[in-house]
């Protein structure tokens, strides 16, 4: 999502706020230190944690040293100040958080940011869990912007393929001709 937004020309920042299982540094093959936690604890300046990537207009902030108290740091005034600072420097700021139903970090962060887009894993996310997540975000003064569904198996086809296949079937003069086309 961050790379796609950056490719539209918007100056984009992706921040790893998964303080328990950080992975942005691995995805982009960069050192995780110094990172966000180092900055929030006052160890380093903001400029030293913003890392450029090979994607034009995309910068990242890694997690840094994993803190003993992630929820407290997420809810701190320092975190709010950090959000305000990066909001002024970038067109779009995206926070990669841990799953909201396992820890409270994402829910806490939802009240600080401008809006929330949840990620739903196709085939495994439970409808009631998704509803509960959205409810927690909105109860915490977060604004729901939408959802992204990932891990979709497009090779399975589905409704749309069936619909269009049925529609195009009308262009053939016989059932046999249609079946021959399907086999090809």
CSV table of C-alpha atoms in Angstrom, one decimal:
chain,number,residue,atom,x,y,z
A,1,UNK,CA,0.0,0.0,0.0
A,2,UNK,CA,2.8,2.4,0.9
A,3,UNK,CA,4.7,1.7,-2.2
A,4,UNK,CA,1.6,2.2,-4.4
A,5,UNK,CA,0.9,5.5,-2.8
A,6,UNK,CA,4.5,6.6,-3.2
A,7,UNK,CA,4.4,5.7,-6.9
A,8,UNK,CA,1.6,8.2,-7.4
A,9,UNK,CA,4.1,10.9,-6.4
A,10,UNK,CA,3.1,11.4,-2.8
A,11,UNK,CA,5.9,11.7,-0.3
A,12,UNK,CA,5.1,8.6,1.8
A,13,UNK,CA,6.5,7.4,5.1
A,14,UNK,CA,5.9,3.8,6.3
A,15,UNK,CA,6.5,3.3,10.1
A,16,UNK,CA,6.9,-0.1,11.8
A,17,UNK,CA,4.9,0.2,15.0
A,18,UNK,CA,4.8,-3.6,15.6
A,19,UNK,CA,6.9,-3.4,18.7
A,20,UNK,CA,6.6,-7.2,19.3
A,21,UNK,CA,7.4,-8.6,15.9
A,22,UNK,CA,8.9,-5.9,13.8
A,23,UNK,CA,9.4,-6.8,10.1
A,24,UNK,CA,9.7,-3.6,8.0
A,25,UNK,CA,13.5,-3.7,8.4
A,26,UNK,CA,13.5,-7.3,7.0
A,27,UNK,CA,11.2,-6.4,4.1
A,28,UNK,CA,13.5,-3.5,3.0
A,29,UNK,CA,16.8,-5.2,4.1
A,30,UNK,CA,17.9,-2.4,6.4
A,31,UNK,CA,19.1,-2.4,10.0
A,32,UNK,CA,16.4,-2.0,12.6
A,33,UNK,CA,18.4,0.4,14.7
A,34,UNK,CA,18.1,3.3,15.2
A,35,UNK,CA,14.4,3.3,14.9
A,36,UNK,CA,11.2,4.6,16.2
A,37,UNK,CA,11.6,3.3,19.8
A,38,UNK,CA,15.1,4.8,20.0
A,39,UNK,CA,13.6,8.2,18.9
A,40,UNK,CA,10.7,8.0,21.3
A,41,UNK,CA,13.0,7.3,24.2
A,42,UNK,CA,15.0,10.4,23.3
A,43,UNK,CA,18.2,8.5,22.2
A,44,UNK,CA,18.3,9.8,18.6
A,45,UNK,CA,16.8,12.7,16.5
A,46,UNK,CA,14.0,12.1,14.0
A,47,UNK,CA,16.3,12.7,11.0
A,48,UNK,CA,18.4,9.7,12.0
A,49,UNK,CA,15.5,7.2,11.9
A,50,UNK,CA,14.0,8.1,8.5
A,51,UNK,CA,15.5,5.8,5.9
A,52,UNK,CA,15.1,6.1,2.2
A,53,UNK,CA,14.2,3.1,0.0
A,54,UNK,CA,14.6,2.1,-3.6
A,55,UNK,CA,11.0,3.1,-4.2
A,56,UNK,CA,10.8,6.7,-5.3
A,57,UNK,CA,9.0,8.9,-2.7
A,58,UNK,CA,9.0,6.1,-0.1
A,59,UNK,CA,10.8,6.4,3.2
A,60,UNK,CA,10.6,4.1,6.2
A,61,UNK,CA,11.1,4.2,9.9
A,62,UNK,CA,12.0,0.8,11.5
A,63,UNK,CA,11.0,-0.2,15.0
A,64,UNK,CA,14.4,0.0,16.6
A,65,UNK,CA,15.0,-1.6,20.0
A,66,UNK,CA,11.9,-3.4,21.2
A,67,UNK,CA,10.7,-1.7,24.4
A,68,UNK,CA,9.5,-3.5,27.5
A,69,UNK,CA,6.3,-1.4,27.6
A,70,UNK,CA,5.0,-1.0,24.0
A,71,UNK,CA,1.4,0.0,24.9
A,72,UNK,CA,2.7,2.8,27.2
A,73,UNK,CA,5.0,4.2,24.5
A,74,UNK,CA,2.2,4.1,22.0
A,75,UNK,CA,-0.1,6.1,24.3
A,76,UNK,CA,2.6,8.6,25.2
A,77,UNK,CA,2.7,12.4,24.5
A,78,UNK,CA,6.1,11.7,22.8
A,79,UNK,CA,4.3,9.4,20.3
A,80,UNK,CA,1.7,12.1,19.6
A,81,UNK,CA,4.4,14.7,19.0
A,82,UNK,CA,6.2,12.2,16.7
A,83,UNK,CA,2.9,11.8,14.7
A,84,UNK,CA,2.6,15.6,14.4
A,85,UNK,CA,6.2,15.9,13.2
A,86,UNK,CA,6.0,13.3,10.5
A,87,UNK,CA,2.5,14.5,9.4
A,88,UNK,CA,4.1,17.9,8.6
A,89,UNK,CA,7.0,16.4,6.6
A,90,UNK,CA,5.1,13.8,4.5
A,91,UNK,CA,2.0,13.7,2.3
A,92,UNK,CA,1.1,10.3,3.6
A,93,UNK,CA,2.1,8.5,6.8
A,94,UNK,CA,1.3,4.8,7.2
A,95,UNK,CA,1.7,2.9,10.4
A,96,UNK,CA,2.2,-0.8,10.2
A,97,UNK,CA,0.8,-2.1,13.5
A,98,UNK,CA,0.4,-5.5,15.1
A,99,UNK,CA,-3.0,-7.3,14.7
A,100,UNK,CA,-5.5,-5.2,16.6
A,101,UNK,CA,-7.2,-8.2,18.1
A,102,UNK,CA,-4.1,-9.6,19.8
A,103,UNK,CA,-2.7,-6.4,21.4
A,104,UNK,CA,-4.1,-2.9,22.1
A,105,UNK,CA,-1.3,-1.0,20.2
A,106,UNK,CA,-3.3,-0.5,17.0
A,107,UNK,CA,-6.4,0.6,18.9
A,108,UNK,CA,-4.5,3.1,21.0
A,109,UNK,CA,-2.8,4.5,17.8
A,110,UNK,CA,-6.2,4.8,16.0
A,111,UNK,CA,-7.1,7.8,18.2
A,112,UNK,CA,-3.8,9.6,17.3
A,113,UNK,CA,-3.8,9.2,13.5
A,114,UNK,CA,-6.2,10.7,10.9
A,115,UNK,CA,-7.7,7.4,9.8
A,116,UNK,CA,-7.5,3.7,9.9
A,117,UNK,CA,-7.4,1.1,7.1
A,118,UNK,CA,-7.6,-2.5,8.4
A,119,UNK,CA,-6.0,-5.4,6.7
A,120,UNK,CA,-8.2,-8.5,6.3
A,121,UNK,CA,-6.6,-11.9,5.4
A,122,UNK,CA,-8.8,-13.6,2.9
A,123,UNK,CA,-10.1,-17.0,3.9
A,124,UNK,CA,-9.0,-16.7,7.6
A,125,UNK,CA,-10.3,-13.5,9.0
A,126,UNK,CA,-13.6,-14.1,10.9
A,127,UNK,CA,-16.5,-11.7,10.2
A,128,UNK,CA,-17.3,-11.2,13.9
A,129,UNK,CA,-13.6,-10.5,14.7
A,130,UNK,CA,-13.5,-7.8,12.0
A,131,UNK,CA,-16.7,-6.2,13.3
A,132,UNK,CA,-15.3,-6.2,16.9
A,133,UNK,CA,-12.1,-4.6,15.6
A,134,UNK,CA,-14.0,-1.9,13.8
A,135,UNK,CA,-16.1,-1.3,16.9
A,136,UNK,CA,-13.0,-0.9,19.1
A,137,UNK,CA,-11.5,1.5,16.7
A,138,UNK,CA,-14.6,3.7,16.4
A,139,UNK,CA,-15.2,3.5,20.2
A,140,UNK,CA,-11.6,4.8,20.7
A,141,UNK,CA,-12.3,7.9,18.5
A,142,UNK,CA,-10.6,6.3,15.5
A,143,UNK,CA,-11.9,7.0,12.0
A,144,UNK,CA,-12.4,4.0,9.8
A,145,UNK,CA,-11.3,4.7,6.2
A,146,UNK,CA,-11.7,1.2,4.8
A,147,UNK,CA,-10.1,-2.2,4.5
A,148,UNK,CA,-7.6,-4.0,2.3
A,149,UNK,CA,-8.1,-7.7,1.7
A,150,UNK,CA,-4.8,-9.6,1.2
A,151,UNK,CA,-3.8,-13.2,0.4
A,152,UNK,CA,-6.6,-13.5,-2.1
A,153,UNK,CA,-6.3,-16.6,-4.3
A,154,UNK,CA,-7.2,-15.2,-7.7
A,155,UNK,CA,-6.4,-18.5,-9.4
A,156,UNK,CA,-9.6,-19.9,-7.9
A,157,UNK,CA,-11.7,-17.6,-10.1
A,158,UNK,CA,-15.0,-17.2,-8.5
A,159,UNK,CA,-18.1,-15.3,-9.1
A,160,UNK,CA,-16.8,-12.8,-11.6
A,161,UNK,CA,-15.1,-15.4,-13.7
A,162,UNK,CA,-18.3,-17.4,-13.7
A,163,UNK,CA,-20.4,-14.4,-14.6
A,164,UNK,CA,-18.2,-13.3,-17.5
A,165,UNK,CA,-17.7,-16.9,-18.7
A,166,UNK,CA,-21.5,-17.3,-18.8
A,167,UNK,CA,-21.9,-13.9,-20.5
A,168,UNK,CA,-19.3,-14.7,-23.3
A,169,UNK,CA,-20.8,-18.1,-23.8
A,170,UNK,CA,-23.6,-16.4,-25.7
A,171,UNK,CA,-21.2,-15.4,-28.4
A,172,UNK,CA,-20.7,-19.0,-29.5
A,173,UNK,CA,-23.1,-20.7,-31.9
A,174,UNK,CA,-23.1,-24.1,-30.1
A,175,UNK,CA,-22.4,-25.7,-26.7
A,176,UNK,CA,-19.7,-27.8,-28.3
A,177,UNK,CA,-17.9,-24.8,-29.7
A,178,UNK,CA,-18.0,-23.2,-26.2
A,179,UNK,CA,-16.6,-26.4,-24.6
A,180,UNK,CA,-13.8,-26.5,-27.2
A,181,UNK,CA,-12.9,-22.9,-26.3
A,182,UNK,CA,-12.9,-23.7,-22.6
A,183,UNK,CA,-10.5,-26.6,-23.1
A,184,UNK,CA,-8.1,-24.4,-25.1
